[in-house]
Short mmCIF file of C-alpha atoms in Angstrom, two decimals:
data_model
loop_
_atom_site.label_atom_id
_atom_site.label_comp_id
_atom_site.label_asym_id
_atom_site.label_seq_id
_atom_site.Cartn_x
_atom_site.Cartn_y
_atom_site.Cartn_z
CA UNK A 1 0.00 0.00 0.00
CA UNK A 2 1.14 3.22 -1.02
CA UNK A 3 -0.03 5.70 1.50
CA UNK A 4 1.28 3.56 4.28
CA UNK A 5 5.06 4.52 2.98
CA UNK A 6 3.79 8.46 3.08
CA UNK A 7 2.26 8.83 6.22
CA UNK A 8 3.80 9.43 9.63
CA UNK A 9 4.66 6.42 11.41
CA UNK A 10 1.80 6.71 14.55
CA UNK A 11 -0.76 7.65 12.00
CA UNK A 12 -0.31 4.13 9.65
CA UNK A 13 -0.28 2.03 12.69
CA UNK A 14 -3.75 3.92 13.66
CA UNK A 15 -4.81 3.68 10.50
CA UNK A 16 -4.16 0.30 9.52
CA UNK A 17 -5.72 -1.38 13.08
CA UNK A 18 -9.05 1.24 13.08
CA UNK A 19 -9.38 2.66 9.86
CA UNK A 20 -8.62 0.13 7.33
CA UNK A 21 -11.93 0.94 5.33
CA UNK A 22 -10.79 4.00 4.84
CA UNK A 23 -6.89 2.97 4.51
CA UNK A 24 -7.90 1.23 1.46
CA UNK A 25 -10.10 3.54 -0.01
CA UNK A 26 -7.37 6.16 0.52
CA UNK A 27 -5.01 4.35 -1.16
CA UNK A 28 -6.94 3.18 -4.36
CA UNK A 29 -7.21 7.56 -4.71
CA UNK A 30 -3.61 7.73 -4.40
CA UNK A 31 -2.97 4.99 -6.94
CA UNK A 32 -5.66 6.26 -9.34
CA UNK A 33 -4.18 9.98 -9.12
CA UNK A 34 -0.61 8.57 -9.64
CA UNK A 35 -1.39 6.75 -12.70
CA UNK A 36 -3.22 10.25 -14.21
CA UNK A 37 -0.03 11.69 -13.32
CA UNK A 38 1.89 9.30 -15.58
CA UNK A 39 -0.39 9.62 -17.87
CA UNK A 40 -0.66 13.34 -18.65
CA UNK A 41 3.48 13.49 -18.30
CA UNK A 42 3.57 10.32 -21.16
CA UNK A 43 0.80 11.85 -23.33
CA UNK A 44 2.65 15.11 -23.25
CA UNK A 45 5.83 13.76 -23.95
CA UNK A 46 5.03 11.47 -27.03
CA UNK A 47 2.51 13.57 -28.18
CA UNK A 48 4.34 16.82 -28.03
CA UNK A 49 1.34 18.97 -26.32
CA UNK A 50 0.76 21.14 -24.08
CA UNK A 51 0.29 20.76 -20.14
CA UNK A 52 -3.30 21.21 -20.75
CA UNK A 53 -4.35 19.49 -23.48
CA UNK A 54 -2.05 16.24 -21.65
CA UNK A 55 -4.63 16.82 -18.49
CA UNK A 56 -7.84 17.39 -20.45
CA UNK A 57 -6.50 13.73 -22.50
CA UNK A 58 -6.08 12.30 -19.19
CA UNK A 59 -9.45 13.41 -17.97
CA UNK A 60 -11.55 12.03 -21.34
CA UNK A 61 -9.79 8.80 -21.08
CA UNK A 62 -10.20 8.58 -17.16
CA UNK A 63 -13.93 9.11 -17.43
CA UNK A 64 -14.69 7.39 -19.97
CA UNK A 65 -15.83 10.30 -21.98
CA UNK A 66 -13.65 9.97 -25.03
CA UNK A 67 -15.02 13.35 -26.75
CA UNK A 68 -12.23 12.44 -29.88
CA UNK A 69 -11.10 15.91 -30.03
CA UNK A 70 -7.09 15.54 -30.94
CA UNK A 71 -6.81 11.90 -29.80
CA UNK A 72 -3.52 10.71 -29.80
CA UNK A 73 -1.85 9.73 -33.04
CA UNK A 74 1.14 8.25 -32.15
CA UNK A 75 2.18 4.40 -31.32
CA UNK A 76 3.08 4.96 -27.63
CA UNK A 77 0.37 7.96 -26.94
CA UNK A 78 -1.98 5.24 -28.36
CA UNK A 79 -0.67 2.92 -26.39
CA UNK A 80 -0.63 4.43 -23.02
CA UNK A 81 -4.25 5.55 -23.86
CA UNK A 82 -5.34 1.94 -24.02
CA UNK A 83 -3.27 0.80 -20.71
CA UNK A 84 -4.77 4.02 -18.81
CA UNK A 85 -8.07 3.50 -20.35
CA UNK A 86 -8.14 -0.48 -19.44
CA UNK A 87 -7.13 0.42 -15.63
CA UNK A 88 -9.16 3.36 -15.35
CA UNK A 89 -12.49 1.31 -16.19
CA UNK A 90 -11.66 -1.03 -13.36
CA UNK A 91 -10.58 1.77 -10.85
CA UNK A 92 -13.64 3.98 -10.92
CA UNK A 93 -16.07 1.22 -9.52
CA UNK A 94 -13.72 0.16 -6.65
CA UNK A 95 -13.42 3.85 -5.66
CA UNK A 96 -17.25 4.13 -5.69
CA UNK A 97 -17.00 0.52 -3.94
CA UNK A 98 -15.06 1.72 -1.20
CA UNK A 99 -16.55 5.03 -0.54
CA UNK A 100 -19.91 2.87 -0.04
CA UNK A 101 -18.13 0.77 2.61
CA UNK A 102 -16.33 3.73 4.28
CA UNK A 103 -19.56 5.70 4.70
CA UNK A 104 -21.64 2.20 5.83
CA UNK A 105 -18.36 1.46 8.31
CA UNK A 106 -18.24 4.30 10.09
CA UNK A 107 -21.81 5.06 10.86
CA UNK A 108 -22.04 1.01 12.44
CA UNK A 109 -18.96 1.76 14.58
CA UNK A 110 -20.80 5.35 15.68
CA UNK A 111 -23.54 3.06 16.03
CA UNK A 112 -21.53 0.64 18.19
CA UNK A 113 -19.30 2.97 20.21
CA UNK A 114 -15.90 2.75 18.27
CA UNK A 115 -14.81 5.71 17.38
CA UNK A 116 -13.80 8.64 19.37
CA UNK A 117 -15.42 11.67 19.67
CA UNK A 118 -14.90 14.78 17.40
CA UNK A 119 -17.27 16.74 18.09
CA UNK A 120 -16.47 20.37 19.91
CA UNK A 121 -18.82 22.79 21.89
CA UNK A 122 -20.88 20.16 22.38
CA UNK A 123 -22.47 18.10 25.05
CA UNK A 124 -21.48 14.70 26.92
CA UNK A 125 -23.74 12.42 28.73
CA UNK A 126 -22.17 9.55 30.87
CA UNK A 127 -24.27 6.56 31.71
CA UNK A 128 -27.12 6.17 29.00
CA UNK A 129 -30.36 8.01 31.02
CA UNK A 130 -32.42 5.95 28.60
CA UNK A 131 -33.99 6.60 25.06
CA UNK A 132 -37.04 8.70 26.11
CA UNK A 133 -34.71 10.89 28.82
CA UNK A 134 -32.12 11.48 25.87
CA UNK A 135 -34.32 12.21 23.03
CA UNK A 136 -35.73 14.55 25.44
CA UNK A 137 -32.57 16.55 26.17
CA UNK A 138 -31.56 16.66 22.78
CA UNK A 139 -34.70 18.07 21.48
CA UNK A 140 -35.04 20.26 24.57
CA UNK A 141 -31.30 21.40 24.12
CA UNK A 142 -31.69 22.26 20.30
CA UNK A 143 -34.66 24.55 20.93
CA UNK A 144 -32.21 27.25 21.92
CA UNK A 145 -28.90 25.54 19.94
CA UNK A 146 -29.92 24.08 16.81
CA UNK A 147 -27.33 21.65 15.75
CA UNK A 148 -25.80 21.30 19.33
CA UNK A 149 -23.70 17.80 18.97
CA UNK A 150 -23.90 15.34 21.54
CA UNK A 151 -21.49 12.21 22.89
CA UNK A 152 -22.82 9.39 24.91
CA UNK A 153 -20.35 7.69 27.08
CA UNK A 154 -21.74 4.40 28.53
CA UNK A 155 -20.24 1.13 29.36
CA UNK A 156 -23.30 -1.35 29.15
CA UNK A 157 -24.76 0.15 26.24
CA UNK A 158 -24.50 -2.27 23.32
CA UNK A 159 -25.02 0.07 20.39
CA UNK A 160 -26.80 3.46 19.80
CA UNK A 161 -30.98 3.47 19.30
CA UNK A 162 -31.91 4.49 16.42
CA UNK A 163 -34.24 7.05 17.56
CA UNK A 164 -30.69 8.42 19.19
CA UNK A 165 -29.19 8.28 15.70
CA UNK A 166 -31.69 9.79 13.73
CA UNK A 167 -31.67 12.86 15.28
CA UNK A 168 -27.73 13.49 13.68
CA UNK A 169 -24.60 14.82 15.23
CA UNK A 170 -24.45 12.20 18.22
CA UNK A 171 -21.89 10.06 18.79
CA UNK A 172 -21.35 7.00 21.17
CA UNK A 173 -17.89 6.01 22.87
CA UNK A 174 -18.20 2.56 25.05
CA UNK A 175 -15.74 1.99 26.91
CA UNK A 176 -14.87 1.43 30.94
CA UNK A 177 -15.58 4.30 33.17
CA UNK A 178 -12.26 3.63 34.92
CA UNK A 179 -10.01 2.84 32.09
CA UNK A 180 -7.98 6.32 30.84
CA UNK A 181 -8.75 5.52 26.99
CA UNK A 182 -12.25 6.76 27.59
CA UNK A 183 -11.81 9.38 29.11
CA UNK A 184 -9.51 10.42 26.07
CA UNK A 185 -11.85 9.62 23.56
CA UNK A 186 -14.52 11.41 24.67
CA UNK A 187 -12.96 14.34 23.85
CA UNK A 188 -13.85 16.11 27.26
CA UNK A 189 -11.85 19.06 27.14
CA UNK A 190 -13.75 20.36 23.88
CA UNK A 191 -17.10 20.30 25.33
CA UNK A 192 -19.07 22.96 26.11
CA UNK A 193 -20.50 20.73 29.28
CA UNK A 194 -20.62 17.39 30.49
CA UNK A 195 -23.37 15.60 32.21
CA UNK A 196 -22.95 12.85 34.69
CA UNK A 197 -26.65 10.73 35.03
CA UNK A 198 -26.63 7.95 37.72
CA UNK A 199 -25.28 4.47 37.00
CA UNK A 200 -29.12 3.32 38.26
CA UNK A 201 -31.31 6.44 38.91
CA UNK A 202 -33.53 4.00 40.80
CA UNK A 203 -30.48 3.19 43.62
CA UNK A 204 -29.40 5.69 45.53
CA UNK A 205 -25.91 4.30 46.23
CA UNK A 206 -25.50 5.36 42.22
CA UNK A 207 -24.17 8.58 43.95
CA UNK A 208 -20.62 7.18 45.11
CA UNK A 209 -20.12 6.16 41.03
CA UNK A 210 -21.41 9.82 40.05
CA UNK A 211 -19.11 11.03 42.84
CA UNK A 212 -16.01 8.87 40.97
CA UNK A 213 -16.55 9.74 37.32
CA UNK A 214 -16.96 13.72 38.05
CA UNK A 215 -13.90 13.31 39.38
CA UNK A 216 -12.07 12.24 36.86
CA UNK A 217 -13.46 13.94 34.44
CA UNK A 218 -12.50 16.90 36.49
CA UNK A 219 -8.75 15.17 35.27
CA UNK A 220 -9.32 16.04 31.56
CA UNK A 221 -11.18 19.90 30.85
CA UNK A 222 -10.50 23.11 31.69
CA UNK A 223 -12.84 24.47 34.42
CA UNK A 224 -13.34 27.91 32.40
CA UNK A 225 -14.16 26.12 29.42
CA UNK A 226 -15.79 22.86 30.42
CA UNK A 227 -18.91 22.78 32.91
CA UNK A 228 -19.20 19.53 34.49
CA UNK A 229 -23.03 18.86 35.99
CA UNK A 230 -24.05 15.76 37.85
CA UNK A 231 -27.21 14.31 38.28
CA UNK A 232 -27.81 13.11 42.08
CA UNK A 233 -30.07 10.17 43.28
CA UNK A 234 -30.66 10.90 46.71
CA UNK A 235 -30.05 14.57 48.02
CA UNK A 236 -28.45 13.13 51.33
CA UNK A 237 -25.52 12.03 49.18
CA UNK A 238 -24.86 16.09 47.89
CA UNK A 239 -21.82 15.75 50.84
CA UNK A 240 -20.31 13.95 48.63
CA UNK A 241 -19.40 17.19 45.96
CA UNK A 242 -18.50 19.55 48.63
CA UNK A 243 -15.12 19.86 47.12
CA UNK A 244 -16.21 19.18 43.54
CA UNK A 245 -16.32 21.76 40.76
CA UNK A 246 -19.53 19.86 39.40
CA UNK A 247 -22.87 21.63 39.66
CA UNK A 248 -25.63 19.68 41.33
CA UNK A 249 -29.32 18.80 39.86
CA UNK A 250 -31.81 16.23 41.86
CA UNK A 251 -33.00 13.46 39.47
CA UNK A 252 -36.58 13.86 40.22
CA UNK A 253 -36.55 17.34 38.73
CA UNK A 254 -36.08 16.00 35.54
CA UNK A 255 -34.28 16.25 31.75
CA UNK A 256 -35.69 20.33 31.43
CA UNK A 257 -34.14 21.03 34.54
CA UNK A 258 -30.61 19.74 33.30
CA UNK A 259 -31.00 21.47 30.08
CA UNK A 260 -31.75 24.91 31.34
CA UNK A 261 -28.68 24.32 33.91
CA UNK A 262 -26.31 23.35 30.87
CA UNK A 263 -27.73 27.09 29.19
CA UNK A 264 -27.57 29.14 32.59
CA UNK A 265 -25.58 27.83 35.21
CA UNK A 266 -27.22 29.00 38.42
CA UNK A 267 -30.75 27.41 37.36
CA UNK A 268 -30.56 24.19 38.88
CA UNK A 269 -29.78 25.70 42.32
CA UNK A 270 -32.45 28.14 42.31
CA UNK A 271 -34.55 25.32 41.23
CA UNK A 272 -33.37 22.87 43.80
CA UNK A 273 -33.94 25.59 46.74
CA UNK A 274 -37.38 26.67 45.08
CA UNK A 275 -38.36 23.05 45.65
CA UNK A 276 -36.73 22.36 49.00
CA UNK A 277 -39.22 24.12 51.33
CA UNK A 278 -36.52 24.77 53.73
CA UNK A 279 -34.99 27.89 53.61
CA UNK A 280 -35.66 31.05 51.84
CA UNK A 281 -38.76 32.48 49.56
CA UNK A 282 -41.10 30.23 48.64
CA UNK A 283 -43.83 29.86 45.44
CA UNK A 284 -46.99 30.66 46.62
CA UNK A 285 -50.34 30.84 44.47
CA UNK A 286 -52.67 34.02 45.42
CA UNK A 287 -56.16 35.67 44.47
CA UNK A 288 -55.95 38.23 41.61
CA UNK A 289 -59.76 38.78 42.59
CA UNK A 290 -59.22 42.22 43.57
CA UNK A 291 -56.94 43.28 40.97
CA UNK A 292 -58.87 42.40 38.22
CA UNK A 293 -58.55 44.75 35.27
CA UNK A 294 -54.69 45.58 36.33
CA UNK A 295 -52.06 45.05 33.76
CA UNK A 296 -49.40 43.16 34.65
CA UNK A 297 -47.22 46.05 34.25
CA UNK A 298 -48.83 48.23 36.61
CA UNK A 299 -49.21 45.40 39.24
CA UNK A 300 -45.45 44.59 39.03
CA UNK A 301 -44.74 48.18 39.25
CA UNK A 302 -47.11 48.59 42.52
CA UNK A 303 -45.87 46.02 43.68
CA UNK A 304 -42.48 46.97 44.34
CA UNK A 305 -43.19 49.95 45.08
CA UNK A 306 -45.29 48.67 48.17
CA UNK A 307 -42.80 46.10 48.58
CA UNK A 308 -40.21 48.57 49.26
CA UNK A 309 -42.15 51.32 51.28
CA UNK A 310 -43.52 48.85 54.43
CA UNK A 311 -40.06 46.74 53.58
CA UNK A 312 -41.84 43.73 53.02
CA UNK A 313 -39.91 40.98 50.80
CA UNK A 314 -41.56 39.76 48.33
CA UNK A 315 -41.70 38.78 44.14
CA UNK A 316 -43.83 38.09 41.24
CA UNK A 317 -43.38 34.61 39.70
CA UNK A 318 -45.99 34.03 37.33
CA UNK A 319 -49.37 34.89 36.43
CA UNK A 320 -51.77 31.67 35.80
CA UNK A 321 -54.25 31.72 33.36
CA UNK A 322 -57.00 29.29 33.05
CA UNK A 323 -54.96 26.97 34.93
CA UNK A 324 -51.32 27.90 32.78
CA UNK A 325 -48.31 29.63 34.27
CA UNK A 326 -47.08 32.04 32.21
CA UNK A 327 -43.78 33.08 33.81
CA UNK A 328 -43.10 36.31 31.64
CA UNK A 329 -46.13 38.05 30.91
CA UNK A 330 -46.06 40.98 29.05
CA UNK A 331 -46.28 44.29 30.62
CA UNK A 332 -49.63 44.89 28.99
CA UNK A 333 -51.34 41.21 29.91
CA UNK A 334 -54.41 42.15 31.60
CA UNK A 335 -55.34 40.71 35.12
CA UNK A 336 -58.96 38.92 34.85
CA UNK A 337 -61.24 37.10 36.57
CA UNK A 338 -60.39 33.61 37.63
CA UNK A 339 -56.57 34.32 37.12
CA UNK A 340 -54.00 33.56 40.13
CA UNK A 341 -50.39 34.46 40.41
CA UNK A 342 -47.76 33.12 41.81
CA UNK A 343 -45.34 34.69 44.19
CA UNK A 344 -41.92 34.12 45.93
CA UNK A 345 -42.22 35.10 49.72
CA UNK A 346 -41.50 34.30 53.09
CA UNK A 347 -43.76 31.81 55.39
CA UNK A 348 -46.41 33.73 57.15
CA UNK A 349 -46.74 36.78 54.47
CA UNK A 350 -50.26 38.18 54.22
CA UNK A 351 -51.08 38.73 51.04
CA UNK A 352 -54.76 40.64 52.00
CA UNK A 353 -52.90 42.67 54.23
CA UNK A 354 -50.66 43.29 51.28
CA UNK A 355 -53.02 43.90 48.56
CA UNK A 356 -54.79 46.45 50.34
CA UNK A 357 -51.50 48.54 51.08
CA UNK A 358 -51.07 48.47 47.25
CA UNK A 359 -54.64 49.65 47.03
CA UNK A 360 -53.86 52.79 48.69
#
């Protein structure tokens, strides 16, 4: 094989143990360019032509076209036209041959976790969540990024869904989640973030394995560059990550929760504390029945206003309409009958007590 006495050393050995579809379809080109080379420089010799007209000789004869114009008229231009014609017939096919495998090859070892991943900016998801979960994040992802690529790092999953392929620019590296190879193939420090799910979302002792692979993923990106997130089981285990630079979302929040944390990374934690009940403001759902007719610009406005004058904490959320949250309604949304909204306050706030202040 030609091409293996041209390339550097580390890249024929790769080559010729990964990538011999494409090894052999490489060197067929390099073969079938040589011999046009040869060509033109005989044609042009015995025929006593120009550089061009050798080329545009070489081209007809190559493709089979054979317009006629000029054709050679000597015994060795003949000839060679014959021999290069002859070879040419059979060398067109087994490029088109190869090509065919090459293209078939490498989407079944995508398909099957065998090649490394390329992609950059993109997104990395260790330990398969599941079809339904990762179709999910993908199409939730690409509302905002459009052809954001994805890698899924798993070491049980056979092969790649189809659903998973079908949706283009995902690739799959399976490998062992302690062995260094993976980690290198997965291309982690070109990622825009990486996403740890739980070895078994349905054991809690999944944690101490989330805990391990942040960790050394931690080994391979740059913090500035590279946001690692980690999806955790049971929220008793979050001791676990004090001294981790990963970013922390409960599993029962769910796939939209991960994917607004991978686009803003303080939403998980206001999520998580929204939802704890523990500490803090709180949602709470209130009457609109005496501000009907308000705009929601107006009652925003009041609202701080009051807010700040009896220094009383307290935030819109959301205004609920026929039993929908709409979280950013525009300034001119009327308040009517029958709608509620949704604050963030303290325990004990009186929101009677507070509407009529804003009444005054």
């Amino acid at each position: 094989m030609l091409l293996l006495y041209i390339l550097p050393r580390k890249l024929r050995i790769k080559l010729k143990h990964s990538q011999r579809t494409l090894l052999h379809l490489l060197n067929v080109i390099l073969t079938f360019l040589l011999s046009c080379a040869l060509f033109a420089l005989g044609y042009r010799f015995f025929e006593k032509t120009t550089w061009i007209e050798a080329i545009w000789q070489t081209w007809q004869t190559a493709t089979t076209v054979g317009y006629g114009n000029a054709p050679a008229e000597g015994l060795w231009g003949r000839l060679m036209t014959m021999f290069f014609g002859t070879i040419t017939i059979s060398y067109l096919p087994v490029i088109i041959g190869y090509s065919v495998d090459f293209v078939t090859s490498r989407r079944e070892k995508i398909r099957m976790g065998l090649m490394d991943n390329t992609h950059k900016n993109g997104y990395i998801i260790f330990n398969f969540p599941g079809t339904a979960k990762t179709e999910k994040f993908i199409t939730e992802i690409r509302r905002k990024e459009e052809h954001a690529p994805l890698c899924i790092i798993d070491s049980r999953l056979e092969e790649l869904p189809k659903e998973i392929i079908m949706t283009g620019d995902v690739r799959f590296v399976r490998g062992g989640l302690l062995d260094r190879s993976t980690y290198e193939r997965a291309n982690l420090g070109d990622a825009k973030a990486v996403i740890v799910f739980p070895f078994d979302s349905a054991v809690s002792e999944s944690d101490s394995t989330t805990e391990t692979i942040t960790k050394l993923v931690s080994q391979f990106i740059n913090p500035d560059k590279t946001r690692i997130i980690h999806i955790l089981v049971d929220p008793d285990h979050g001791w676990l990550f004090e001294k981790s630079i990963s970013t922390q979302v409960i599993e029962e929040i769910g796939i939209n929760a991960v994917v607004q944390e991978c686009q803003d990374k303080y939403s998980a934690r206001i999520i998580e504390k929204l939802l704890s009940n523990t500490e803090g403001a709180n949602p709470h759902t209130v009457s609109s029945e005496k501000l009907v007719g308000w705009s929601w610009g107006d009652f925003t406005r009041k609202m701080l206003e009051t807010s700040h004058k009896n220094n009383i904490r307290v935030n819109t959320f959301a205004l609920v309409k026929n039993g929908i949250p709409d979280t950013c309604p525009t300034p001119e949304t009327k308040i009517e009958k029958d709608d509620y909204i949704s604050i963030l306050t303290h325990i004990g706030f009186n929101w009677d007590k507070f509407v009529e202040l804003m009444m005054k």
